[in-house]
mmCIF file of C-alpha atoms in Angstrom:
data_model
loop_
_atom_site.group_PDB
_atom_site.id
_atom_site.type_symbol
_atom_site.label_atom_id
_atom_site.label_comp_id
_atom_site.label_asym_id
_atom_site.label_seq_id
_atom_site.Cartn_x
_atom_site.Cartn_y
_atom_site.Cartn_z
ATOM 1 C CA MET A 1 20.659 -23.116 -0.497
ATOM 2 C CA LYS A 2 21.594 -21.619 -3.832
ATOM 3 C CA GLN A 3 20.366 -18.281 -5.148
ATOM 4 C CA LYS A 4 18.052 -19.901 -7.693
ATOM 5 C CA GLU A 5 16.320 -22.022 -5.021
ATOM 6 C CA PHE A 6 15.938 -18.963 -2.804
ATOM 7 C CA LEU A 7 14.399 -16.931 -5.627
ATOM 8 C CA ASN A 8 11.974 -19.749 -6.460
ATOM 9 C CA ILE A 9 10.760 -19.772 -2.867
ATOM 10 C CA VAL A 10 10.649 -16.023 -2.188
ATOM 11 C CA MET A 11 9.709 -14.323 -5.460
ATOM 12 C CA PRO A 12 6.104 -15.622 -5.666
ATOM 13 C CA PHE A 13 5.103 -13.661 -2.542
ATOM 14 C CA LYS A 14 7.381 -10.620 -2.884
ATOM 15 C CA ASP A 15 4.529 -8.442 -4.176
ATOM 16 C CA LYS A 16 2.292 -9.492 -1.293
ATOM 17 C CA VAL A 17 4.985 -8.401 1.145
ATOM 18 C CA PHE A 18 5.170 -5.031 -0.603
ATOM 19 C CA ARG A 19 1.380 -4.537 -0.550
ATOM 20 C CA LEU A 20 1.141 -5.390 3.165
ATOM 21 C CA SER A 21 4.030 -3.010 3.865
ATOM 22 C CA LYS A 22 2.353 -0.266 1.852
ATOM 23 C CA ARG A 23 -0.944 -0.798 3.674
ATOM 24 C CA LEU A 24 0.779 -0.462 7.038
ATOM 25 C CA LEU A 25 3.361 2.202 6.225
ATOM 26 C CA VAL A 26 1.302 4.087 3.571
ATOM 27 C CA SER A 27 4.383 5.447 1.763
ATOM 28 C CA SER A 28 5.533 3.543 -1.326
ATOM 29 C CA GLU A 29 9.148 4.379 -0.564
ATOM 30 C CA GLU A 30 8.861 3.042 2.977
ATOM 31 C CA ALA A 31 7.123 -0.084 1.681
ATOM 32 C CA GLU A 32 9.924 -0.654 -0.845
ATOM 33 C CA ASP A 33 12.494 -0.284 1.932
ATOM 34 C CA ALA A 34 10.565 -2.707 4.141
ATOM 35 C CA THR A 35 10.318 -5.247 1.328
ATOM 36 C CA GLN A 36 14.017 -4.969 0.584
ATOM 37 C CA GLU A 37 14.856 -5.317 4.275
ATOM 38 C CA LEU A 38 12.695 -8.428 4.591
ATOM 39 C CA LEU A 39 14.259 -10.038 1.515
ATOM 40 C CA LEU A 40 17.707 -9.299 2.901
ATOM 41 C CA LYS A 41 16.818 -10.896 6.244
ATOM 42 C CA LEU A 42 15.438 -13.958 4.469
ATOM 43 C CA TRP A 43 18.605 -14.204 2.363
ATOM 44 C CA LYS A 44 20.835 -13.993 5.435
ATOM 45 C CA ASN A 45 18.842 -16.838 7.024
ATOM 46 C CA LYS A 46 18.333 -18.818 3.807
ATOM 47 C CA GLU A 47 19.642 -22.042 5.335
ATOM 48 C CA LYS A 48 16.860 -21.985 7.956
ATOM 49 C CA LEU A 49 14.020 -21.457 5.443
ATOM 50 C CA ASN A 50 13.584 -25.195 4.878
ATOM 51 C CA THR A 51 12.692 -25.629 8.549
ATOM 52 C CA TYR A 52 9.521 -23.525 8.196
ATOM 53 C CA LYS A 53 6.268 -25.165 7.119
ATOM 54 C CA ASN A 54 5.040 -22.063 5.292
ATOM 55 C CA VAL A 55 7.763 -19.603 4.307
ATOM 56 C CA GLU A 56 5.186 -17.146 2.935
ATOM 57 C CA ALA A 57 3.291 -16.964 6.237
ATOM 58 C CA PHE A 58 6.598 -16.565 8.069
ATOM 59 C CA ALA A 59 7.587 -13.725 5.720
ATOM 60 C CA MET A 60 4.220 -11.982 6.162
ATOM 61 C CA THR A 61 4.610 -12.186 9.947
ATOM 62 C CA MET A 62 8.132 -10.756 9.662
ATOM 63 C CA THR A 63 6.786 -7.973 7.436
ATOM 64 C CA LYS A 64 4.034 -7.091 9.894
ATOM 65 C CA ASN A 65 6.493 -6.967 12.790
ATOM 66 C CA TYR A 66 9.036 -4.921 10.840
ATOM 67 C CA CYS A 67 6.382 -2.400 9.787
ATOM 68 C CA PHE A 68 5.133 -2.050 13.359
ATOM 69 C CA ASP A 69 8.701 -1.464 14.512
ATOM 70 C CA ARG A 70 9.133 1.229 11.839
ATOM 71 C CA LEU A 71 5.922 2.924 12.870
ATOM 72 C CA LYS A 72 6.985 2.929 16.511
ATOM 73 C CA SER A 73 10.420 4.329 15.744
ATOM 74 C CA LYS A 74 11.211 8.004 15.692
ATOM 75 C CA GLN A 75 11.440 7.889 11.909
ATOM 76 C CA ALA A 76 7.704 7.219 11.729
ATOM 77 C CA SER A 77 7.024 10.915 12.154
ATOM 78 C CA ASN A 78 8.711 11.419 8.786
ATOM 79 C CA LEU A 79 6.427 9.036 6.879
ATOM 80 C CA SER A 80 4.411 10.739 4.186
ATOM 81 C CA LEU A 81 1.001 9.932 2.788
ATOM 82 C CA VAL A 82 1.084 8.852 -0.863
ATOM 83 C CA HIS A 83 -1.936 7.690 -2.865
ATOM 84 C CA SER A 84 -2.062 6.046 -6.225
ATOM 85 C CA ASN A 85 -4.866 7.378 -8.377
ATOM 86 C CA TYR A 86 -7.578 5.172 -9.762
ATOM 87 C CA LYS A 87 -7.844 5.459 -13.566
ATOM 88 C CA GLU A 88 -10.367 4.022 -15.984
ATOM 89 C CA ASN A 89 -10.525 4.708 -19.721
ATOM 90 C CA GLY A 90 -13.687 6.011 -21.343
ATOM 91 C CA THR A 91 -15.176 7.446 -18.160
ATOM 92 C CA SER A 92 -16.288 11.018 -17.691
ATOM 93 C CA LEU A 93 -14.166 13.358 -15.631
ATOM 94 C CA GLU A 94 -16.978 13.697 -13.095
ATOM 95 C CA ARG A 95 -17.213 9.921 -12.649
ATOM 96 C CA ILE A 96 -13.434 9.599 -12.369
ATOM 97 C CA THR A 97 -13.452 12.249 -9.658
ATOM 98 C CA GLU A 98 -16.216 10.413 -7.781
ATOM 99 C CA LEU A 99 -14.325 7.131 -8.032
ATOM 100 C CA ASN A 100 -11.103 8.743 -6.844
ATOM 101 C CA ASP A 101 -12.942 10.261 -3.903
ATOM 102 C CA SER A 102 -14.522 6.906 -3.031
ATOM 103 C CA VAL A 103 -11.229 5.044 -3.279
ATOM 104 C CA SER A 104 -9.510 7.689 -1.178
ATOM 105 C CA LYS A 105 -12.319 7.546 1.364
ATOM 106 C CA VAL A 106 -12.021 3.746 1.610
ATOM 107 C CA HIS A 107 -8.253 4.089 2.134
ATOM 108 C CA GLN A 108 -8.883 6.694 4.838
ATOM 109 C CA LEU A 109 -11.495 4.514 6.522
ATOM 110 C CA ILE A 110 -9.191 1.494 6.465
ATOM 111 C CA ALA A 111 -6.430 3.631 7.980
ATOM 112 C CA LEU A 112 -8.776 4.554 10.852
ATOM 113 C CA LEU A 113 -9.514 0.919 11.693
ATOM 114 C CA PRO A 114 -7.700 -0.761 14.582
ATOM 115 C CA GLU A 115 -4.366 -2.287 13.504
ATOM 116 C CA GLN A 116 -5.568 -5.868 13.593
ATOM 117 C CA GLN A 117 -8.616 -5.104 11.428
ATOM 118 C CA ARG A 118 -6.416 -3.187 8.947
ATOM 119 C CA ILE A 119 -4.100 -6.157 8.593
ATOM 120 C CA ILE A 120 -6.994 -8.601 8.242
ATOM 121 C CA ILE A 121 -8.647 -6.460 5.529
ATOM 122 C CA GLN A 122 -5.326 -6.307 3.663
ATOM 123 C CA LEU A 123 -4.585 -10.010 3.924
ATOM 124 C CA ARG A 124 -8.114 -11.225 3.147
ATOM 125 C CA ASP A 125 -9.567 -8.720 0.683
ATOM 126 C CA VAL A 126 -6.408 -7.650 -1.126
ATOM 127 C CA GLU A 127 -4.028 -10.600 -0.799
ATOM 128 C CA GLN A 128 -6.788 -13.264 -0.848
ATOM 129 C CA TYR A 129 -5.387 -15.221 2.106
ATOM 130 C CA GLU A 130 -7.551 -17.901 3.703
ATOM 131 C CA TYR A 131 -8.868 -17.359 7.224
ATOM 132 C CA GLU A 132 -6.600 -20.076 8.624
ATOM 133 C CA GLU A 133 -3.508 -18.460 7.061
ATOM 134 C CA ILE A 134 -4.426 -15.055 8.458
ATOM 135 C CA GLY A 135 -4.967 -16.657 11.845
ATOM 136 C CA LYS A 136 -1.455 -18.124 11.732
ATOM 137 C CA VAL A 137 0.100 -14.802 10.725
ATOM 138 C CA LEU A 138 -1.694 -12.916 13.507
ATOM 139 C CA ASP A 139 -1.668 -15.789 16.012
ATOM 140 C CA ILE A 140 -5.458 -15.797 16.455
ATOM 141 C CA LYS A 141 -8.219 -18.286 15.684
ATOM 142 C CA PRO A 142 -9.877 -18.279 12.235
ATOM 143 C CA THR A 143 -13.235 -17.456 13.845
ATOM 144 C CA ALA A 144 -11.695 -14.336 15.384
ATOM 145 C CA VAL A 145 -10.415 -13.407 11.915
ATOM 146 C CA ARG A 146 -13.947 -13.736 10.494
ATOM 147 C CA VAL A 147 -15.440 -11.630 13.276
ATOM 148 C CA ALA A 148 -12.804 -8.889 12.939
ATOM 149 C CA LEU A 149 -13.185 -8.859 9.148
ATOM 150 C CA SER A 150 -16.952 -8.602 9.437
ATOM 151 C CA ARG A 151 -16.702 -5.725 11.891
ATOM 152 C CA ALA A 152 -14.161 -3.905 9.728
ATOM 153 C CA ARG A 153 -16.286 -4.249 6.604
ATOM 154 C CA LYS A 154 -19.389 -3.134 8.492
ATOM 155 C CA THR A 155 -17.604 -0.047 9.808
ATOM 156 C CA ILE A 156 -16.383 0.895 6.340
ATOM 157 C CA ARG A 157 -19.802 0.248 4.775
ATOM 158 C CA GLU A 158 -21.609 2.382 7.393
ATOM 159 C CA GLN A 159 -19.177 5.264 6.955
ATOM 160 C CA LEU A 160 -19.463 5.136 3.156
ATOM 161 C CA ILE A 161 -23.268 5.094 3.332
ATOM 162 C CA LYS A 162 -23.159 8.034 5.707
ATOM 163 C CA GLN A 163 -20.906 9.938 3.296
ATOM 164 C CA HIS A 164 -22.989 9.158 0.211
ATOM 165 C CA ASN A 165 -26.183 10.130 1.988
ATOM 166 C CA TYR A 166 -24.539 13.368 3.156
ATOM 167 C CA GLY A 167 -25.436 12.490 6.714
ATOM 168 C CA ILE A 168 -29.160 12.204 5.888
ATOM 169 C CA LYS A 169 -30.893 9.065 7.120
#
């Protein structure tokens, strides 16, 4: 396989790999390293890529496993929390602050979810994967993906409502 063929196969989902890495590792620098590492592994095994039905799903599975390995390693204690700020033009400072707080709260709530639910939220709501594709990546049935996604969204929604109501029912 030539470099051009490899790039045509891999480049369309490179950003998805980065976003999944960032969701799991939090740090942009760690996510960039994970993405680079995955691309290097794919390049080293470029001759085998044609044997896979869905190279993108294979790459996402590799990314998930690599990120879990990084988090389990001793270096995981050195990972830092980095947030990108939400910006919108023409909005008052007060509203921007509220939006930033809400976005940060959603990120925090997603981080508190069980690993599987975090991955499902990332793949479905951010990456727009189909239930069947997520099931293949995580090796579970599409109905289990739907149930986990529903539970994750419900948890986040309840926590946000609780926050916005200041604990008052």
